[in-house]
Amino acid sequence: MKINQQKLPRHVAIIMDGNGTWAKRRGLPRNRGHRQGALALKDIMLHAAKLGLEYLTVFAFSTENWKRPREEVEYLMNLPKEFFSEHEEDIVLENIRLRWIGSRERLSEEVIQEIARLEEKTKDNQGLVFTLAFNYGGRDEIVHAANELLKTGKEINEQEFNNFLYSNFLPDVDLLIRTSNQQRISNFLLWKLAYSELYFTKTLWPDFKPKDLGKAIREYQRRERRFGGIK
Ligand code: IPE
Ligand code: IPE
Ligand code: MG
């Protein structure tokens, strides 16, 4: 079965889970799993761009991941910089627009600056919008929005509330993929997931290949979405 190009999900979001497990199974340190995960991400990003997806959002570091050992947190903090330095050329060539969602709190100025540089460099690109959720938490995003809203003193509706979210530029998620056999949301994109189709796979993130993305999209295309209505 081929992917139906007329019925592509507009926004695919991925909880890239299982890097640690991948490493453990090989007797390697967890950070090797994160390294391999970054390689998998490059292939998926480029494949999503080739497929013609409009939005791909990936969960790279959660507001709860600070609980991990210092050595692991340090490695993860360095990954965006490493990822961009290795793949900046591809990102530009493929007309990808890079965006970031998350909190500035606890992030180093260096990381913030590097992401901002790539956002600026790719801001006119018309292809895939590739959003890195980094130091991101769904509840943090909603509370941050509520506080911003308070400053305006206005009562608002759902659409207007969206304007205060970090992810205000993103449409609702059509398809959420989580790898590594865990079936939970883990505080990802709470507002945007209201009517998403959920897809869980046992495949560990470092093993997730373009063909697996294709499989998830084909499964999505077989689903019947209702949004509370009837068929
Ligand atoms: C996902 O892999 C990457 C991040 C959360 C940063 P994990 O590191 O959570 O891998 P597991 O769940 O321990 O296998
Ligand atoms: C979710 O994975 C966060 C990322 C993939 C960045 P976790 O591994 O942190 O989630 P839990 O702890 O298993 O719920
Ligand atoms: Mg995990």
Tab-separated table of C-alpha atoms and ligand atoms in Angstrom:
chain	number	residue	atom	x	y	z
A	1	MET	CA	0.000	0.000	0.000
A	2	LYS	CA	1.224	3.446	-0.885
A	3	ILE	CA	0.731	6.654	1.026
A	4	ASN	CA	-2.239	8.642	-0.247
A	5	GLN	CA	-0.753	12.058	-1.037
A	6	GLN	CA	-4.227	13.658	-0.924
A	7	LYS	CA	-4.742	12.586	2.690
A	8	LEU	CA	-1.432	13.413	4.339
A	9	PRO	CA	-1.603	14.402	8.009
A	10	ARG	CA	-0.847	18.084	8.099
A	11	HIS	CA	0.930	17.978	11.446
A	12	VAL	CA	2.831	14.921	12.699
A	13	ALA	CA	4.280	14.997	16.227
A	14	ILE	CA	6.682	12.416	17.617
A	15	ILE	CA	7.648	11.422	21.152
A	16	MET	CA	11.100	10.052	20.375
A	17	ASP	CA	11.397	7.507	23.157
A	18	GLY	CA	13.655	4.518	23.752
A	19	ASN	CA	17.180	5.850	23.283
A	20	GLY	CA	18.265	4.610	26.706
A	21	THR	CA	16.744	1.180	26.122
A	22	TRP	CA	18.438	0.936	22.726
A	23	ALA	CA	21.832	1.578	24.347
A	24	LYS	CA	21.202	-0.695	27.306
A	25	ARG	CA	20.369	-3.617	25.017
A	26	ARG	CA	23.781	-3.209	23.443
A	27	GLY	CA	25.641	-2.745	26.710
A	28	LEU	CA	26.410	0.860	25.750
A	29	PRO	CA	26.122	4.051	27.810
A	30	ARG	CA	22.746	5.839	27.537
A	31	ASN	CA	24.311	8.787	25.736
A	32	ARG	CA	25.237	6.521	22.834
A	33	GLY	CA	21.522	5.917	22.459
A	34	HIS	CA	20.891	9.658	22.297
A	35	ARG	CA	23.573	9.984	19.663
A	36	GLN	CA	21.949	7.243	17.586
A	37	GLY	CA	18.576	8.882	18.171
A	38	ALA	CA	19.854	12.117	16.651
A	39	LEU	CA	20.900	10.195	13.524
A	40	ALA	CA	17.443	8.647	13.263
A	41	LEU	CA	15.953	12.121	13.590
A	42	LYS	CA	17.951	13.455	10.666
A	43	ASP	CA	16.578	10.734	8.370
A	44	ILE	CA	13.000	11.252	9.569
A	45	MET	CA	13.227	15.027	9.185
A	46	LEU	CA	14.506	14.715	5.610
A	47	HIS	CA	11.950	12.058	4.768
A	48	ALA	CA	9.097	14.173	6.147
A	49	ALA	CA	10.286	17.056	3.975
A	50	LYS	CA	10.421	14.802	0.893
A	51	LEU	CA	6.947	13.427	1.591
A	52	GLY	CA	5.598	16.967	1.622
A	53	LEU	CA	4.434	17.062	5.248
A	54	GLU	CA	3.718	20.603	6.388
A	55	TYR	CA	4.614	20.267	10.073
A	56	LEU	CA	6.816	17.863	12.013
A	57	THR	CA	7.226	18.444	15.752
A	58	VAL	CA	9.562	16.310	17.839
A	59	PHE	CA	9.941	15.993	21.610
A	60	ALA	CA	13.661	16.223	22.335
A	61	PHE	CA	13.803	17.299	26.001
A	62	SER	CA	10.961	17.662	28.486
A	63	THR	CA	10.710	19.984	31.486
A	64	GLU	CA	10.841	16.767	33.544
A	65	ASN	CA	14.022	15.436	31.924
A	66	TRP	CA	16.102	17.688	34.211
A	67	LYS	CA	15.624	14.933	36.796
A	68	ARG	CA	18.130	12.752	34.927
A	69	PRO	CA	21.793	12.371	35.946
A	70	ARG	CA	23.910	15.463	35.309
A	71	GLU	CA	26.048	13.751	32.695
A	72	GLU	CA	22.995	12.781	30.647
A	73	VAL	CA	21.395	16.232	30.940
A	74	GLU	CA	24.632	17.830	29.792
A	75	TYR	CA	24.798	15.555	26.775
A	76	LEU	CA	21.178	16.244	25.836
A	77	MET	CA	21.701	20.006	26.226
A	78	ASN	CA	24.468	19.832	23.688
A	79	LEU	CA	22.552	17.811	21.101
A	80	PRO	CA	20.667	20.611	19.299
A	81	LYS	CA	23.935	22.420	18.639
A	82	GLU	CA	25.562	19.255	17.403
A	83	PHE	CA	22.528	18.380	15.283
A	84	PHE	CA	22.483	21.773	13.589
A	85	SER	CA	26.210	21.887	13.019
A	86	GLU	CA	26.012	18.517	11.283
A	87	HIS	CA	22.809	19.045	9.317
A	88	GLU	CA	22.485	22.780	8.778
A	89	GLU	CA	23.278	22.386	5.089
A	90	ASP	CA	20.590	19.728	4.593
A	91	ILE	CA	18.040	21.848	6.453
A	92	VAL	CA	18.711	24.794	4.165
A	93	LEU	CA	18.872	22.661	0.987
A	94	GLU	CA	15.554	20.981	1.755
A	95	ASN	CA	13.885	24.335	2.358
A	96	ILE	CA	13.065	23.363	5.958
A	97	ARG	CA	12.009	26.005	8.441
A	98	LEU	CA	13.294	25.384	11.956
A	99	ARG	CA	11.230	26.444	14.980
A	100	TRP	CA	11.544	25.911	18.713
A	101	ILE	CA	8.912	25.528	21.433
A	102	GLY	CA	9.680	25.424	25.129
A	103	SER	CA	10.665	27.413	28.154
A	104	ARG	CA	13.797	29.555	28.351
A	105	GLU	CA	14.097	28.729	32.036
A	106	ARG	CA	17.298	26.828	32.910
A	107	LEU	CA	18.509	26.820	29.290
A	108	SER	CA	21.941	28.310	28.701
A	109	GLU	CA	22.220	31.463	26.631
A	110	GLU	CA	24.407	29.507	24.206
A	111	VAL	CA	21.664	26.981	23.419
A	112	ILE	CA	19.035	29.710	23.082
A	113	GLN	CA	21.277	31.692	20.744
A	114	GLU	CA	22.085	28.707	18.547
A	115	ILE	CA	18.424	27.814	18.095
A	116	ALA	CA	17.538	31.474	17.465
A	117	ARG	CA	20.253	31.661	14.812
A	118	LEU	CA	18.799	28.717	12.896
A	119	GLU	CA	15.248	30.039	13.296
A	120	GLU	CA	16.358	33.324	11.808
A	121	LYS	CA	18.372	31.714	9.026
A	122	THR	CA	15.462	29.532	7.879
A	123	LYS	CA	12.592	31.917	8.514
A	124	ASP	CA	11.743	32.428	4.833
A	125	ASN	CA	11.889	28.739	3.939
A	126	GLN	CA	8.617	27.454	2.531
A	127	GLY	CA	9.014	23.693	3.062
A	128	LEU	CA	8.497	21.543	6.134
A	129	VAL	CA	8.133	23.401	9.439
A	130	PHE	CA	10.353	21.353	11.720
A	131	THR	CA	9.717	22.194	15.374
A	132	LEU	CA	11.994	21.107	18.171
A	133	ALA	CA	10.227	20.785	21.525
A	134	PHE	CA	13.182	21.354	23.795
A	135	ASN	CA	12.784	22.124	27.494
A	136	TYR	CA	9.107	21.800	26.689
A	137	GLY	CA	6.236	20.760	28.974
A	138	GLY	CA	2.564	20.835	28.006
A	139	ARG	CA	1.427	22.122	31.386
A	140	ASP	CA	4.215	24.663	31.505
A	141	GLU	CA	3.058	25.912	28.105
A	142	ILE	CA	-0.536	26.334	29.270
A	143	VAL	CA	0.410	28.026	32.553
A	144	HIS	CA	2.785	30.346	30.698
A	145	ALA	CA	-0.027	31.239	28.297
A	146	ALA	CA	-2.442	31.841	31.174
A	147	ASN	CA	0.014	34.225	32.827
A	148	GLU	CA	0.544	36.136	29.581
A	149	LEU	CA	-3.199	36.335	29.172
A	150	LEU	CA	-3.673	37.711	32.691
A	151	LYS	CA	-1.544	40.681	31.731
A	152	THR	CA	-4.094	41.612	29.057
A	153	GLY	CA	-6.999	41.410	31.523
A	154	LYS	CA	-9.269	40.169	28.730
A	155	GLU	CA	-11.670	37.240	28.562
A	156	ILE	CA	-11.012	35.124	25.497
A	157	ASN	CA	-12.125	32.084	23.499
A	158	GLU	CA	-10.212	28.902	22.539
A	159	GLN	CA	-8.804	30.313	19.310
A	160	GLU	CA	-7.505	33.374	21.084
A	161	PHE	CA	-6.030	31.306	23.898
A	162	ASN	CA	-3.969	29.510	21.284
A	163	ASN	CA	-2.254	32.801	20.440
A	164	PHE	CA	-0.593	32.795	23.860
A	165	LEU	CA	0.920	29.318	23.533
A	166	TYR	CA	4.565	28.733	22.575
A	167	SER	CA	3.094	26.577	19.798
A	168	ASN	CA	0.743	29.302	18.511
A	169	PHE	CA	2.139	28.917	14.978
A	170	LEU	CA	1.305	25.196	14.844
A	171	PRO	CA	-2.012	23.668	13.777
A	172	ASP	CA	-3.562	20.893	15.893
A	173	VAL	CA	-1.654	17.620	15.757
A	174	ASP	CA	-3.203	15.137	13.311
A	175	LEU	CA	-0.969	12.189	14.085
A	176	LEU	CA	1.019	11.576	17.273
A	177	ILE	CA	3.638	8.831	17.152
A	178	ARG	CA	5.331	7.424	20.240
A	179	THR	CA	8.087	4.864	19.942
A	180	SER	CA	9.445	2.330	22.447
A	181	ASN	CA	6.240	0.635	23.521
A	182	GLN	CA	5.182	3.265	26.067
A	183	GLN	CA	1.567	4.354	25.767
A	184	ARG	CA	1.392	7.755	27.388
A	185	ILE	CA	1.613	11.443	26.505
A	186	SER	CA	4.291	12.431	29.064
A	187	ASN	CA	3.257	16.100	29.088
A	188	PHE	CA	3.683	16.675	25.339
A	189	LEU	CA	1.577	19.253	23.430
A	190	LEU	CA	-1.481	18.899	25.682
A	191	TRP	CA	-3.500	21.651	23.994
A	192	LYS	CA	-2.769	20.546	20.426
A	193	LEU	CA	-3.439	16.849	21.024
A	194	ALA	CA	-7.170	17.204	21.753
A	195	TYR	CA	-8.282	15.256	18.646
A	196	SER	CA	-5.044	13.689	17.423
A	197	GLU	CA	-4.859	10.131	16.192
A	198	LEU	CA	-2.442	8.223	18.440
A	199	TYR	CA	0.045	5.693	17.085
A	200	PHE	CA	2.237	3.607	19.355
A	201	THR	CA	5.009	1.331	18.167
A	202	LYS	CA	7.423	-1.025	19.906
A	203	THR	CA	10.272	0.169	17.692
A	204	LEU	CA	12.880	2.074	19.695
A	205	TRP	CA	13.545	5.599	18.460
A	206	PRO	CA	17.121	4.948	17.172
A	207	ASP	CA	15.676	2.112	15.037
A	208	PHE	CA	12.765	4.184	13.678
A	209	LYS	CA	13.268	4.477	9.915
A	210	PRO	CA	11.530	6.402	7.118
A	211	LYS	CA	9.608	3.220	6.268
A	212	ASP	CA	8.219	3.217	9.834
A	213	LEU	CA	6.997	6.780	9.370
A	214	GLY	CA	5.326	5.609	6.165
A	215	LYS	CA	3.649	2.777	8.048
A	216	ALA	CA	2.318	5.158	10.723
A	217	ILE	CA	0.947	7.508	8.064
A	218	ARG	CA	-0.788	4.648	6.234
A	219	GLU	CA	-2.371	3.536	9.503
A	220	TYR	CA	-3.493	7.141	10.090
A	221	GLN	CA	-5.069	7.182	6.637
A	222	ARG	CA	-7.226	4.193	7.571
A	223	ARG	CA	-8.616	5.885	10.688
A	224	GLU	CA	-12.004	7.543	10.751
A	225	ARG	CA	-11.815	10.935	12.417
A	226	ARG	CA	-15.034	12.291	13.911
A	227	PHE	CA	-14.235	15.309	16.082
A	228	GLY	CA	-17.285	14.639	18.197
A	229	GLY	CA	-19.672	14.487	15.257
A	230	ILE	CA	-21.139	11.495	13.460
A	231	LYS	CA	-20.287	10.035	10.086
B	1	IPE	C1	14.102	9.418	24.765
B	1	IPE	O1	14.771	8.278	25.155
B	1	IPE	C2	14.973	10.638	24.759
B	1	IPE	C3	14.694	11.588	25.845
B	1	IPE	C4	13.750	11.491	26.732
B	1	IPE	C5	15.565	12.729	25.924
B	1	IPE	P1	14.929	7.883	26.684
B	1	IPE	O2	16.229	8.422	27.157
B	1	IPE	O3	13.739	8.299	27.464
B	1	IPE	O4	14.996	6.307	26.554
B	1	IPE	P2	14.379	5.234	27.530
B	1	IPE	O5	12.939	5.572	27.727
B	1	IPE	O6	15.154	5.315	28.798
B	1	IPE	O7	14.576	3.946	26.792
B	2	IPE	C1	9.254	11.845	26.917
B	2	IPE	O1	9.984	10.716	27.200
B	2	IPE	C2	10.174	13.005	26.651
B	2	IPE	C3	10.959	12.931	25.426
B	2	IPE	C4	10.898	11.999	24.514
B	2	IPE	C5	11.861	14.039	25.218
B	2	IPE	P1	10.354	10.277	28.691
B	2	IPE	O2	11.179	9.067	28.561
B	2	IPE	O3	10.927	11.430	29.426
B	2	IPE	O4	8.919	9.945	29.297
B	2	IPE	P2	8.515	9.023	30.528
B	2	IPE	O5	9.342	9.486	31.690
B	2	IPE	O6	8.826	7.630	30.146
B	2	IPE	O7	7.049	9.248	30.705
B	3	MG	MG	12.006	7.386	27.920
